[in-house]
Coordinates of C-alpha atoms in Angstrom, one line a residue:
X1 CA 19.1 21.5 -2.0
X2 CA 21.7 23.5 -3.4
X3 CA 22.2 24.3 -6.7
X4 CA 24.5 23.1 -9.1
X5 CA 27.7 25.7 -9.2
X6 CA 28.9 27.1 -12.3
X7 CA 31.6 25.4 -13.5
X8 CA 34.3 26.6 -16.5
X9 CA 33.2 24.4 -18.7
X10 CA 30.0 22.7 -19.2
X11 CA 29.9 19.1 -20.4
X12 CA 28.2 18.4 -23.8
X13 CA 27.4 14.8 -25.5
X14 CA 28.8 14.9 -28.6
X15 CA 26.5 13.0 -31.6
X16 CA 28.9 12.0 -34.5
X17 CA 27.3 13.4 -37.6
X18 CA 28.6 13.3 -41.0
X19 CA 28.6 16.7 -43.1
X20 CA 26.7 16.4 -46.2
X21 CA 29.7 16.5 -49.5
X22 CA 26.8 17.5 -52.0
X23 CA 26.6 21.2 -50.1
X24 CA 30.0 21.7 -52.2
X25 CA 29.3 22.4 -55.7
X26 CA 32.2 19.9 -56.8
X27 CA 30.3 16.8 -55.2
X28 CA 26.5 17.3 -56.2
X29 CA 26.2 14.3 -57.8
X30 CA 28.9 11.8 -55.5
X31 CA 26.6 8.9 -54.7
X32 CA 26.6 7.3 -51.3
X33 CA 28.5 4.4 -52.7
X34 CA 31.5 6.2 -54.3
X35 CA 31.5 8.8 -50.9
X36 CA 32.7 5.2 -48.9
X37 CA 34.5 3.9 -51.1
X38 CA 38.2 3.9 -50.2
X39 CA 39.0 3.9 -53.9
X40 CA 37.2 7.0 -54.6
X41 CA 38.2 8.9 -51.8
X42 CA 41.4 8.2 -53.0
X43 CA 41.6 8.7 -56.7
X44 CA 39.8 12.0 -55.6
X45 CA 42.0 13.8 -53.0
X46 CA 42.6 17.4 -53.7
X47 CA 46.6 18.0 -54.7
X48 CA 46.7 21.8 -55.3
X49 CA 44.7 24.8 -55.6
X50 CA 43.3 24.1 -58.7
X51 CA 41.4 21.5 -57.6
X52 CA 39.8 22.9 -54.6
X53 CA 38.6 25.3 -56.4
X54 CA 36.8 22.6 -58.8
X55 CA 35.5 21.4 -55.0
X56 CA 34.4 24.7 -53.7
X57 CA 33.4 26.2 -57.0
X58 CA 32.7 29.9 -56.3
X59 CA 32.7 29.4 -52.3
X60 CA 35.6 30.2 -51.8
X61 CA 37.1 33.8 -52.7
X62 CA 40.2 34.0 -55.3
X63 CA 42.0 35.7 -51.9
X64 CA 41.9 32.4 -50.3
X65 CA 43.6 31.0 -53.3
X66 CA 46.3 33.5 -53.8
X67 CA 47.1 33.1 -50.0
X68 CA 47.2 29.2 -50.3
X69 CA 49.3 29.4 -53.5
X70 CA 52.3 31.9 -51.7
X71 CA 52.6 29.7 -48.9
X72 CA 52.7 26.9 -51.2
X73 CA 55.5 28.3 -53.0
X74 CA 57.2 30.7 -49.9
X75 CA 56.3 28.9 -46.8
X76 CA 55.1 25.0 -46.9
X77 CA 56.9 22.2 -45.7
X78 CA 54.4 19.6 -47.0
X79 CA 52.4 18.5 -50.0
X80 CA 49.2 19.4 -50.4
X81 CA 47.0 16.1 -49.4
X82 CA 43.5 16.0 -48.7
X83 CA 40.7 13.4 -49.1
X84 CA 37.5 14.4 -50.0
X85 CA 36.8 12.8 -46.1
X86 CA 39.0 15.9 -44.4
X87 CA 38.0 18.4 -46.9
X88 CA 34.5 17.8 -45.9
X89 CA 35.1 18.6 -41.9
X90 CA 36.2 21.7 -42.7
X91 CA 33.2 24.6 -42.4
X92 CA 30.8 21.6 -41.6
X93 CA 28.2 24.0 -40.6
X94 CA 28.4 26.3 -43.8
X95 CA 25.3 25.3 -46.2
X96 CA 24.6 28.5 -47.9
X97 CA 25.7 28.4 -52.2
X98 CA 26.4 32.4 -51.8
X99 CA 29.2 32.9 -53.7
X100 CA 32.5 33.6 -51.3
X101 CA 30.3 32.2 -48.6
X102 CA 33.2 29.4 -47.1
X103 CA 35.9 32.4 -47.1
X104 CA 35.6 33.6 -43.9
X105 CA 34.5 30.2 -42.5
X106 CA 37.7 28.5 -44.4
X107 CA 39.9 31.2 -42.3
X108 CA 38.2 30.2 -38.9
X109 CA 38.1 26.8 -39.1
X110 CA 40.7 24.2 -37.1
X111 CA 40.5 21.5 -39.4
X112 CA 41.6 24.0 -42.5
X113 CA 44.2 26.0 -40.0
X114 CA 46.7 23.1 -40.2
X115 CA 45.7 20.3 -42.8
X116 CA 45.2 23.6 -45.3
X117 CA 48.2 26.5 -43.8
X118 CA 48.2 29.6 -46.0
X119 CA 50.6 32.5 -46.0
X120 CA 48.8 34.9 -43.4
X121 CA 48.4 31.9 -41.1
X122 CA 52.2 32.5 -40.8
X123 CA 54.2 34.6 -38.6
X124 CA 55.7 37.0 -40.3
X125 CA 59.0 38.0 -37.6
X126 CA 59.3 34.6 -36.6
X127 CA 57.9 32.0 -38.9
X128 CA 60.5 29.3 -37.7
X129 CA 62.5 29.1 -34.7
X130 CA 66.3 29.7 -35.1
X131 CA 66.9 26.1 -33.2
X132 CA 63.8 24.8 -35.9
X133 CA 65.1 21.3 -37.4
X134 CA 63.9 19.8 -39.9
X135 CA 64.3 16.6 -38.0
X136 CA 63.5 18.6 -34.9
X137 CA 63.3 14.9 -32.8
X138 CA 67.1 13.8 -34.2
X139 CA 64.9 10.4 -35.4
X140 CA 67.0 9.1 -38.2
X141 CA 70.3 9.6 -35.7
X142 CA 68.8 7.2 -33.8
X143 CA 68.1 4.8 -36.7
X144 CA 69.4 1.3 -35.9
X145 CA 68.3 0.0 -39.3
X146 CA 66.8 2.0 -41.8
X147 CA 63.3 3.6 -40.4
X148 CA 63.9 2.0 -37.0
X149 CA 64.2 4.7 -34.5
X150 CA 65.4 3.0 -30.9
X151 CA 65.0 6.4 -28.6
X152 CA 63.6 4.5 -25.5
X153 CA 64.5 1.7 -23.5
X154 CA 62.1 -0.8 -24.1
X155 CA 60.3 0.9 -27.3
X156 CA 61.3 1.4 -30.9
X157 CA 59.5 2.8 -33.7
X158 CA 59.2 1.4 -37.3
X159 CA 58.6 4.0 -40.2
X160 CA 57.2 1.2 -42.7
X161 CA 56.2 3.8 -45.1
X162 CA 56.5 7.6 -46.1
X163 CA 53.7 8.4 -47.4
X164 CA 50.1 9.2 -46.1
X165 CA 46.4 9.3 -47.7
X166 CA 46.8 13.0 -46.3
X167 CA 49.1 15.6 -44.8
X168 CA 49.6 17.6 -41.8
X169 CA 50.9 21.0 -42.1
X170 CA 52.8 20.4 -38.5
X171 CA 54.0 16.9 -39.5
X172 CA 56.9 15.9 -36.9
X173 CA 58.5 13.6 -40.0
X174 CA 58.3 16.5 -42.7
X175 CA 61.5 15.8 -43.3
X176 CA 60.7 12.3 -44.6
X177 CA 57.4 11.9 -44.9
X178 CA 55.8 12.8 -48.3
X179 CA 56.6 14.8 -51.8
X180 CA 58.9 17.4 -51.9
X181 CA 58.4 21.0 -51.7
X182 CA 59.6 24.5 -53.2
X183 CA 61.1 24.7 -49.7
X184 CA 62.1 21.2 -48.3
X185 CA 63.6 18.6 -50.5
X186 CA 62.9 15.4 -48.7
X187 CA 65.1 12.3 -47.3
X188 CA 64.4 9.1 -49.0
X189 CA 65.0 5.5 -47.6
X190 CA 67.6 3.9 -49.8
X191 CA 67.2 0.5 -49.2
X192 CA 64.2 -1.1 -50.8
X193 CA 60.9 -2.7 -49.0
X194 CA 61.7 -6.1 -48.3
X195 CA 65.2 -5.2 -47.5
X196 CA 64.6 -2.5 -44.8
X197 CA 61.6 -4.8 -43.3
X198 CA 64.0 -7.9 -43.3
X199 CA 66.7 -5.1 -42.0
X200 CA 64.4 -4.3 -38.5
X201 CA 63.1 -7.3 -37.8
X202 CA 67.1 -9.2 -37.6
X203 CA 67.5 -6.0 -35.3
X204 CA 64.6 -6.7 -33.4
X205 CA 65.2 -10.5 -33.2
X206 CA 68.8 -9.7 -31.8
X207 CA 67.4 -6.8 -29.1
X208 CA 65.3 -8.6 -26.4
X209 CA 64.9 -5.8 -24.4
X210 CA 62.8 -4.0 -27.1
X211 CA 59.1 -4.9 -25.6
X212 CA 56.8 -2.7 -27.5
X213 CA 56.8 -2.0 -31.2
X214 CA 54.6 0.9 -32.7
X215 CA 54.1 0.6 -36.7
X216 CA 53.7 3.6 -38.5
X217 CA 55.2 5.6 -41.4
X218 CA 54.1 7.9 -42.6
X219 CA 50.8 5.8 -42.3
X220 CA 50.4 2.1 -42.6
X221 CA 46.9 2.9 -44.4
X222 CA 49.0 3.2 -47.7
X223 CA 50.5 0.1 -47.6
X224 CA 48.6 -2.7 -49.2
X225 CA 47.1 -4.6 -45.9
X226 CA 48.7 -7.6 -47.0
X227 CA 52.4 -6.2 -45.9
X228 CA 51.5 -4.4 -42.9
X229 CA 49.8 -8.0 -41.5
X230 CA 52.7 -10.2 -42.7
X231 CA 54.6 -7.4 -41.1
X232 CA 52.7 -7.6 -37.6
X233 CA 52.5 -11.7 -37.7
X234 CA 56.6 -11.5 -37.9
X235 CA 56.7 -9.4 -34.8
X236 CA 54.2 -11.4 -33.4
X237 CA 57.0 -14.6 -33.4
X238 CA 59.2 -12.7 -31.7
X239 CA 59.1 -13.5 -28.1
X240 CA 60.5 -10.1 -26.4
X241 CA 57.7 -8.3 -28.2
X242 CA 54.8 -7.6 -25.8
X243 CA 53.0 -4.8 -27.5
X244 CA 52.1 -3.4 -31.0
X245 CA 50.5 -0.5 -31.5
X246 CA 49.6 -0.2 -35.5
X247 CA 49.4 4.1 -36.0
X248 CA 47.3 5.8 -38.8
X249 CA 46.0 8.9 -38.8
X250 CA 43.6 7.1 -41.9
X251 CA 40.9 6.4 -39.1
X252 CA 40.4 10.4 -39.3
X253 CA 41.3 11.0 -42.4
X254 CA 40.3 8.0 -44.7
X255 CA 37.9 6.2 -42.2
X256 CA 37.0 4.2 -45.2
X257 CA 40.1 2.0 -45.4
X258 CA 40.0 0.9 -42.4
X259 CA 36.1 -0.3 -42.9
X260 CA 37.2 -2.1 -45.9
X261 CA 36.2 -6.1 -44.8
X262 CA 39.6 -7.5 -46.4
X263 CA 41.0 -4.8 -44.0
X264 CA 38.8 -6.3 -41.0
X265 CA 39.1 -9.9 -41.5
X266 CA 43.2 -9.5 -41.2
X267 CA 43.4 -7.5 -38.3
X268 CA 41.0 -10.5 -36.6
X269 CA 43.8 -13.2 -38.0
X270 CA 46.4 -10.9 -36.0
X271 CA 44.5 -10.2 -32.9
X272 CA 43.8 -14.0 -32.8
X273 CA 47.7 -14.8 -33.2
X274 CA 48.1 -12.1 -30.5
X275 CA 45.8 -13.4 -27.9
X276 CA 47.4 -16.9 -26.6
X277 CA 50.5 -15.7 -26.7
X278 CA 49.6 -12.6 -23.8
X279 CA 50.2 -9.5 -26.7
X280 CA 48.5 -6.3 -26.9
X281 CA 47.7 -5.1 -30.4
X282 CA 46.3 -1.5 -29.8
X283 CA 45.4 1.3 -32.5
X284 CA 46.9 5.1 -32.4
X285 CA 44.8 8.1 -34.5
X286 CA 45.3 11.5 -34.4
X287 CA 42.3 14.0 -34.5
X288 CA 43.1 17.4 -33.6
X289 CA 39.2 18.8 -33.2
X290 CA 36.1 17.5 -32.2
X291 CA 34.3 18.0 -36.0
X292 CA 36.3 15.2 -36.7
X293 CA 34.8 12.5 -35.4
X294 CA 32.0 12.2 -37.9
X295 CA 30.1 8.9 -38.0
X296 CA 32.3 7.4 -40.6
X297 CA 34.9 7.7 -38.0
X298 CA 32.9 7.1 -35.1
X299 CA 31.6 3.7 -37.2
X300 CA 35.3 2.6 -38.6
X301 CA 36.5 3.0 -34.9
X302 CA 33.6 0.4 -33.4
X303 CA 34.4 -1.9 -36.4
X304 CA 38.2 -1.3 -35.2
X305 CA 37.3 -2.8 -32.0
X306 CA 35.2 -5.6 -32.6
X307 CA 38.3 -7.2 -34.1
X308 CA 39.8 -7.5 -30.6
X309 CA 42.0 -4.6 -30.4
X310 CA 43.5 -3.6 -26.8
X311 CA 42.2 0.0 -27.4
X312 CA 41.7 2.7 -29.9
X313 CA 44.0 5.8 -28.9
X314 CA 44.4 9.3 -29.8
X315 CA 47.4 11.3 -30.0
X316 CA 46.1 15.2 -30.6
X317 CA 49.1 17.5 -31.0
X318 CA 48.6 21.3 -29.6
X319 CA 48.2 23.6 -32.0
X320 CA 47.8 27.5 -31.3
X321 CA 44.4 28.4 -33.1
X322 CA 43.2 24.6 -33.2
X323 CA 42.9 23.1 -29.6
X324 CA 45.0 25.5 -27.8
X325 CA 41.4 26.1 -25.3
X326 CA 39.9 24.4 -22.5
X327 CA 36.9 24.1 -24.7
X328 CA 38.6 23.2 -27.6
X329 CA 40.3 20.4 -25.5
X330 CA 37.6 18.9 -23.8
X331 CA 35.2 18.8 -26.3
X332 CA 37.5 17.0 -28.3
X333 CA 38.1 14.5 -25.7
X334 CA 34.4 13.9 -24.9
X335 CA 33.8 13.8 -29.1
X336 CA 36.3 11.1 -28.3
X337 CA 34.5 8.9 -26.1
X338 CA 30.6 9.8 -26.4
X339 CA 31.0 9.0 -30.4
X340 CA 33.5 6.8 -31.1
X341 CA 35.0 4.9 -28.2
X342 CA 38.7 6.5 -28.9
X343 CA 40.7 7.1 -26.2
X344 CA 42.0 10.2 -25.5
X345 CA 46.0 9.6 -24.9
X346 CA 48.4 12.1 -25.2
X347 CA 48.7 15.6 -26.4
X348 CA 52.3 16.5 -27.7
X349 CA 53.2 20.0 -28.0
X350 CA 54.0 20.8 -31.7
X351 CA 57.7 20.3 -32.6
X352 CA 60.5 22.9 -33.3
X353 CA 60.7 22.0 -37.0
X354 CA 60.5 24.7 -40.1
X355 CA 57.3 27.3 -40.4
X356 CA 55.8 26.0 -37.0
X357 CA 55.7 28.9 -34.7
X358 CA 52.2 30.2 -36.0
X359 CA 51.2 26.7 -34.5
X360 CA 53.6 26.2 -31.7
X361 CA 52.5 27.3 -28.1
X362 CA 55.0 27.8 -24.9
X363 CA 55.5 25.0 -22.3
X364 CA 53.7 27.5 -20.0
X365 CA 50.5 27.2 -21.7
X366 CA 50.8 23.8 -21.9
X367 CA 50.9 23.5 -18.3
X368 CA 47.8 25.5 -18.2
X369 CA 46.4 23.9 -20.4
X370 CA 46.8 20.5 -18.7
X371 CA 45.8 22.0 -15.4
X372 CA 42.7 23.3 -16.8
X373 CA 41.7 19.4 -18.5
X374 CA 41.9 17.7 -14.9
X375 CA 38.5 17.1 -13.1
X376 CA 36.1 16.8 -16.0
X377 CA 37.3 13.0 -17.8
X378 CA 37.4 9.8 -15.7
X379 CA 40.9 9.5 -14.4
X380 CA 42.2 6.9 -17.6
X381 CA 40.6 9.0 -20.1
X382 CA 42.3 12.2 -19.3
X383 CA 44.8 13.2 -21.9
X384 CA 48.3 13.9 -20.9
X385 CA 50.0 17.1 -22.4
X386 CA 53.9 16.1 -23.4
X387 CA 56.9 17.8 -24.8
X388 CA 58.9 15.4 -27.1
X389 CA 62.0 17.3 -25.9
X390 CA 65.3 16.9 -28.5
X391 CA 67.6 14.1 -27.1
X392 CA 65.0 12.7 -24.7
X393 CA 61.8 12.0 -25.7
X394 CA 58.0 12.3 -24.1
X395 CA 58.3 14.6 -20.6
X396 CA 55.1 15.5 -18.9
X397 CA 55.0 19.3 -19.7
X398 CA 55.3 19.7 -15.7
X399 CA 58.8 17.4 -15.8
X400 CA 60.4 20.4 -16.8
X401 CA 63.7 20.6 -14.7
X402 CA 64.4 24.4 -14.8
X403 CA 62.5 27.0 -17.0
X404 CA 63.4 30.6 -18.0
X405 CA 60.0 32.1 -19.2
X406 CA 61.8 35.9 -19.8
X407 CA 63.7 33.8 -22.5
X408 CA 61.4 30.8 -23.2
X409 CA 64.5 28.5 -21.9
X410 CA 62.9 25.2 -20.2
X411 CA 65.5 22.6 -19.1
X412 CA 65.0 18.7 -19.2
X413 CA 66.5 15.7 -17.8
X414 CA 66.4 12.1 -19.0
X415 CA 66.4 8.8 -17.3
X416 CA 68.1 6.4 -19.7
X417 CA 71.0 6.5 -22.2
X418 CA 69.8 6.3 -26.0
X419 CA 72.5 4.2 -28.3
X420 CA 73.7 7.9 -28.9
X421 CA 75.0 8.3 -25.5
X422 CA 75.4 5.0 -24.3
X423 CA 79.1 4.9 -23.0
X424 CA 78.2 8.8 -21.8
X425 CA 78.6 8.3 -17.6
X426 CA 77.5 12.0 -17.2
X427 CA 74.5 11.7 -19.5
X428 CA 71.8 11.2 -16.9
X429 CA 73.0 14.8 -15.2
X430 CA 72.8 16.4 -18.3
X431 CA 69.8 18.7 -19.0
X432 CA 68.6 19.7 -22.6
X433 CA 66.7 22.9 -23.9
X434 CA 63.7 23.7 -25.7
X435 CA 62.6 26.9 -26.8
X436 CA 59.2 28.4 -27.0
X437 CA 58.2 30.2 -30.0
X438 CA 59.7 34.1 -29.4
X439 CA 56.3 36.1 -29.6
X440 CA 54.5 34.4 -26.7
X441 CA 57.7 36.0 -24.8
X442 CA 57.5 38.8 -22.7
X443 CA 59.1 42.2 -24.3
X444 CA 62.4 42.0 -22.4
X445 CA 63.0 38.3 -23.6
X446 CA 61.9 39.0 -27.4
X447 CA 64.6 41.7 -27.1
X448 CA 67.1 39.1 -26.4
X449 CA 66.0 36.8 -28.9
X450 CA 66.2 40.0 -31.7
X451 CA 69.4 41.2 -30.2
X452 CA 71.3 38.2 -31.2
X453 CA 69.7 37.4 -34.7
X454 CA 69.5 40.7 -36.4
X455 CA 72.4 39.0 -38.5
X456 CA 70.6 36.3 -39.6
X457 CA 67.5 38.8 -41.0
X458 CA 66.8 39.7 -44.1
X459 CA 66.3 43.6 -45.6
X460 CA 62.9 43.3 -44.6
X461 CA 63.7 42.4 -40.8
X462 CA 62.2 38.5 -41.3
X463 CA 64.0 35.8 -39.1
X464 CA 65.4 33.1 -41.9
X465 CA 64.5 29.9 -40.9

């Protein structure tokens, strides 16, 4: 019998396991009870500096603190938002009380690297791109009511809400979604509630061909559940509406919320509405590393399902220094599966918007990236690596129509008119650019990129965004 060959990666069951809170000196004396309790996590999530230090105590080294206070005030594009949930996924393993002993772990780890960005993780020649928008995906031109984005043919998106019990550093909506920053001041909705709800449903009502509805925000975890399910049984009476995907990033984040049995019971009531009349309510998440699917999340996710949910789905996004590995991929799929019955769905390359590039990675590594994935998941479980190209939406990172790599140039093509284009005969010949971040060019092509920006650089030689 032969043996078994070596294979690039080796397959590992993941066990969901929970990080104990009381190793950080802040949470010695959190009790089980307040630890899942929505409301605590909540009324406890750390907002600046100040208070992760009161977390970490003397963990943490003051460097760590100066560098997360300059890119607070130099470099961030969102709040600072963590629950006491994410906090404790990052430097999981770390038990020791020596003091400065989470500094170098805090540095390393991929939950910290983009819930937590500080100034070094930064690129310091190019920490945006020069074509970086703030609403790199051109969303709200594609509003058809306020927080109704109609991009696809068949699909629209509602933004119910613009805030979230946490934020991403890389958030695709920073230009909506949350407070305020030194650097970004942020869009607001200027309708109220009831009046841009009322707004995209009448749109909805009057657009049959719109088929499949995803609800998100922001995240619908911070609306009070009573909205988002007289929200969802209003779609549900519309008759061109086949699928609803409710999205929160919560079930990572703030697993408790979506245990909450007020919670539980409605999504039953809607699933229940759904089922006789042939629609699919599924669930969308976004984890980013395997440590995050502890056995909170692992738990909330089961409880998720028992309600009679299509699926539970998760949208990673690629992140240089995060999941940008085999490895880091696979394992996060397989954490995924073996632990909490999430599927893996898609992984988007990080968007061209503001202070990204540190994150961003080049359609060619995507494409190795996906290449490298195949083989190891069943078929339905693989994850499929996407660019949300500007001006035409999720592409298959091996769509690409034509690709420059001396410059970093790739070319798309769509295959539908949006209401942007609609009377636009030439549209479906027209191809659109995106642009990988400068420094994973080769010389010749970071020459190019230099040559024609020098104006736009400051006396120190830095790029402005």
């Amino acid at each position: 019998m032969s043996s078994i060959p070596h294979q690039p990666y080796t397959y590992r069951r993941h066990e969901a396991e929970e990080p104990d809170p009381r190793r950080l000196p802040g949470w010695r004396a959190v009790t089980d009870e307040e630890w899942n309790s929505a409301q605590w996590q909540r009324a406890h999530c750390v907002k600046n500096a100040r208070q992760l230090r009161e977390v970490t105590g003397n963990l943490l080294g003051d460097v760590f603190f100066a560098d997360l206070e300059r890119d607070q005030r130099e470099r961030a594009t969102m709040s600072m938002l963590l629950t006491p949930h994410v906090i404790n996924t990052i430097a999981p393993a770390v038990m020791s009380h020596r003091s400065g002993q989470l500094t170098d772990a805090y540095y390393e780890d991929p939950v910290r690297r983009y819930m937590l960005p500080v100034f070094s993780d930064r690129r310091r020649d190019f920490p945006s791109h020069p074509y970086a928008q703030r609403d790199s995906l051109h969303e709200r031109e594609m509003w058809s009511a306020e927080g109704l984005t109609h991009r696809y043919p068949t699909k629209a998106l509602v933004e119910l809400v613009a805030t979230c019990p946490q934020y991403c550093g890389h958030c695709t909506r920073m230009d909506l979604v949350g407070n305020s920053t030194a650097q970004v001041e942020k869009l607001r909705f200027s309708l109220r509630p009831q009046a841009r709800v009322a707004a995209v449903l009448d749109y909805l009502r009057a657009t049959p061909t719109v088929r499949d509805v995803v609800v998100s925000g922001g995240d619908i975890a911070n609306l009070p559940w009573p909205r988002v399910e007289a929200f969802v049984t209003e779609l549900l009476e519309i008759e061109s509406v086949r699928d609803i995907r409710l999205a929160s990033k919560a079930l990572i984040g703030l697993p408790h919320h979506w245990t909450d049995p007020a919670v539980l019971a409605g999504l039953r009531r809607l699933t229940a509405l759904a089922r006789p009349r042939g629609v699919q309510i599924a669930f969308h998440t976004h984890a980013n590393a395997a440590q995050q699917i502890t056995s909170s999340v692992a738990a909330a996710s089961r409880a998720l399902l028992e309600t009679g949910l299509r699926d539970v789905r998760n949208q990673a996004v690629l992140l240089r220094s995060v999941n940008d590995s085999t490895e880091a991929l696979l394992d996060l799929s397989f954490a995924l599966l073996d632990s909490a019955t999430i599927m893996p769905y898609y992984v988007y390359m990080c968007d061209m918007i503001p202070g990204s590039e540190h994150w961003r990675t080049s359609v060619a590594e995507a494409q190795e990236l996906q290449h490298s994935i195949m083989g190891y998941l069943p078929g339905f479980a693989t994850p499929r690596v996407v660019c949300d190209v500007p001006y035409v939406g999720k592409r298959w990172v091996h769509q690409v129509s034509d690709y420059d790599r001396t410059l970093g140039i790739s070319y798309w093509a769509k295959n539908y008119r949006t209401r942007l284009d609609a009377d636009d005969e030439k549209e479906l010949d027209r191809l659109y650019e995106y642009h990988d971040p400068i420094d994973t060019l080769p010389p010749e092509g970071q020459r190019w990129w230099r040559s024609r920006l020098m104006d736009r650089a400051d006396g120190n030689g830095v790029v402005r965004a």
